[in-house]
PDB file of C-alpha atoms in Angstrom:
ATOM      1  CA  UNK A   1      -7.673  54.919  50.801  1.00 70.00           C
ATOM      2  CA  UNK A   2      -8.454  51.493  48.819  1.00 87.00           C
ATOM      3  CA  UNK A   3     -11.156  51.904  46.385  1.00 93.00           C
ATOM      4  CA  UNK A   4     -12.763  49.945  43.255  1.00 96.00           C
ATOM      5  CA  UNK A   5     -14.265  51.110  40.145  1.00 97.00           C
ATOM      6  CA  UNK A   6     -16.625  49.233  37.447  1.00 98.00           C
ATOM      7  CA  UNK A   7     -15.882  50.643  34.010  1.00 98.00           C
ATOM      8  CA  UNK A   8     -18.307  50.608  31.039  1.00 98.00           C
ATOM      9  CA  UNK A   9     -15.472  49.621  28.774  1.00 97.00           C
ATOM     10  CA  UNK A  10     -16.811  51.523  25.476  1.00 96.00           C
ATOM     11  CA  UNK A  11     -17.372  55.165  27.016  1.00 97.00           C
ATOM     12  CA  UNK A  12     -15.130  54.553  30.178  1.00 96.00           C
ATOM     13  CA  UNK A  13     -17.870  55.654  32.242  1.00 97.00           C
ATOM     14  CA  UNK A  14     -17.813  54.935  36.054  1.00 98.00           C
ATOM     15  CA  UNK A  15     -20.807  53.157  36.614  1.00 98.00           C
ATOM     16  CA  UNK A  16     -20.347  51.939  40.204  1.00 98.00           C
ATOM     17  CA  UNK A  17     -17.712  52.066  43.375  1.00 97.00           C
ATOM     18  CA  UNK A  18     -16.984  50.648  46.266  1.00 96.00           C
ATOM     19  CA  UNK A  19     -14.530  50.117  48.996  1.00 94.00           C
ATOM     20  CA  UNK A  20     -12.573  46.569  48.839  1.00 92.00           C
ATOM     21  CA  UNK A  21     -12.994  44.656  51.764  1.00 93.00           C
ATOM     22  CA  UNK A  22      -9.762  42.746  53.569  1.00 90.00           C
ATOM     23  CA  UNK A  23      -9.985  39.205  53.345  1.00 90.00           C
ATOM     24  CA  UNK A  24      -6.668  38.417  54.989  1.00 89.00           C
ATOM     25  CA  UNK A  25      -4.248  35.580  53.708  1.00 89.00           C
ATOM     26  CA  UNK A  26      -5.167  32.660  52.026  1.00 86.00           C
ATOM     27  CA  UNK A  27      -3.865  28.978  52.870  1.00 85.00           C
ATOM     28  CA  UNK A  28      -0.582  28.198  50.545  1.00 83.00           C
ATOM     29  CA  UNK A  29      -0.472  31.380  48.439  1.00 82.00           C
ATOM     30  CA  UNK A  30       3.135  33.065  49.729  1.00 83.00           C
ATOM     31  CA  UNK A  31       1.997  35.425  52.573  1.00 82.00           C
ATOM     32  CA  UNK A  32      -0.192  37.822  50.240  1.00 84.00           C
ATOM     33  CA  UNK A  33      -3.070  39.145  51.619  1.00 82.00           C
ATOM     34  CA  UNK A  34      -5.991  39.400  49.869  1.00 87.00           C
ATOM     35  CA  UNK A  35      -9.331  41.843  49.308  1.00 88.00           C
ATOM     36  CA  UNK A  36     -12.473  41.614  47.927  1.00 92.00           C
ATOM     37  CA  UNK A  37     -14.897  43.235  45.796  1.00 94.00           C
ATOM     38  CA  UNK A  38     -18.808  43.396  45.569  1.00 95.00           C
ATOM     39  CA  UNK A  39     -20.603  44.652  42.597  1.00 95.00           C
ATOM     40  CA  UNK A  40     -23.303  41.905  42.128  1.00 93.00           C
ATOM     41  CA  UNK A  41     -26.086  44.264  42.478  1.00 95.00           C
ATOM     42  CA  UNK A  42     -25.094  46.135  39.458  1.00 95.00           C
ATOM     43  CA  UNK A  43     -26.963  44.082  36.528  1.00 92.00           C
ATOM     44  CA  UNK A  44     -26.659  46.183  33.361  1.00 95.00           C
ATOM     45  CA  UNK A  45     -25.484  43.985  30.131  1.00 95.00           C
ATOM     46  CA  UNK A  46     -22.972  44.994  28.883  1.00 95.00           C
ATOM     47  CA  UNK A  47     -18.377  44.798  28.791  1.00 96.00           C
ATOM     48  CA  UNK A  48     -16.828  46.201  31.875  1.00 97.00           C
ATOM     49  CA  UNK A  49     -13.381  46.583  33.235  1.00 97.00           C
ATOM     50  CA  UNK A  50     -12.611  46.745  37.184  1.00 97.00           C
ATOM     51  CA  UNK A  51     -10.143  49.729  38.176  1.00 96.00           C
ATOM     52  CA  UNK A  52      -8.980  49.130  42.095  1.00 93.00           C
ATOM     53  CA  UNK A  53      -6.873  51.806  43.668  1.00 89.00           C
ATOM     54  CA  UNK A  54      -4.367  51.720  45.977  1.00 84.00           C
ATOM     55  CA  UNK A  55      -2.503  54.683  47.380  1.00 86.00           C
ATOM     56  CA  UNK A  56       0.177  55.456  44.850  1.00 90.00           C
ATOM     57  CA  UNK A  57      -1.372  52.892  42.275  1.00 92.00           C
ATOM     58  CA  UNK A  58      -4.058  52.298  40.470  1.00 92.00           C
ATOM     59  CA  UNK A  59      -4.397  48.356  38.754  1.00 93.00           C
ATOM     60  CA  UNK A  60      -7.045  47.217  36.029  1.00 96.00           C
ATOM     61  CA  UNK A  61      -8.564  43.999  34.757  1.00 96.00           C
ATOM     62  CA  UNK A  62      -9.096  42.267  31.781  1.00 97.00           C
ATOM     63  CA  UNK A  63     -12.581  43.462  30.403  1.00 96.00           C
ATOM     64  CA  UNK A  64     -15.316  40.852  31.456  1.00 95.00           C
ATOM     65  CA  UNK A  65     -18.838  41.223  30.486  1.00 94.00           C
ATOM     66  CA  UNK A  66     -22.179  41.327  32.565  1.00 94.00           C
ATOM     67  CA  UNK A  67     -25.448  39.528  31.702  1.00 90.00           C
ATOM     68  CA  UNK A  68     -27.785  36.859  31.606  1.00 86.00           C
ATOM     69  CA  UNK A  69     -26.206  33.162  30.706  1.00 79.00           C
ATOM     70  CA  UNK A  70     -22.753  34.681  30.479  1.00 75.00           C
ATOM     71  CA  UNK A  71     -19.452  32.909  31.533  1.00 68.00           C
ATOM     72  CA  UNK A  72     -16.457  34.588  31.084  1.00 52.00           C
TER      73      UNK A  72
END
């Protein structure tokens, strides 16, 4: 079963999950299909990474922060 994590990058600390949700392919990008992931109602400051597991895999971002006036 698909599943998604958000990280507090300094303790490692789940701090909220969810299930991915298929999006299906996307126009000229191979044959890939694609999911998504909603964790906008989690609004804590602070660095995060996203963990998403598959069965027999688990991937992880880049860390990305959360908060007010941030980009990127």
């Amino acid at each position: 079963m698909e599943s998604f994590q958000l990280l507090n990058t300094e303790n490692r600390e789940v701090v909220f999950t969810g299930k991915p949700v298929f999006s299906g392919p996307v126009d000229k990008w191979k044959k890939w299909l694609f999911r998504t992931v909603d964790f906008s109602s989690y609004r804590i400051d602070g660095y995060y990474t996203l963990q998403i597991s598959f069965p027999g895999k688990t991937i992880e971002s880049y860390p990305f922060s959360i908060g007010k006036n941030t980009f990127g």
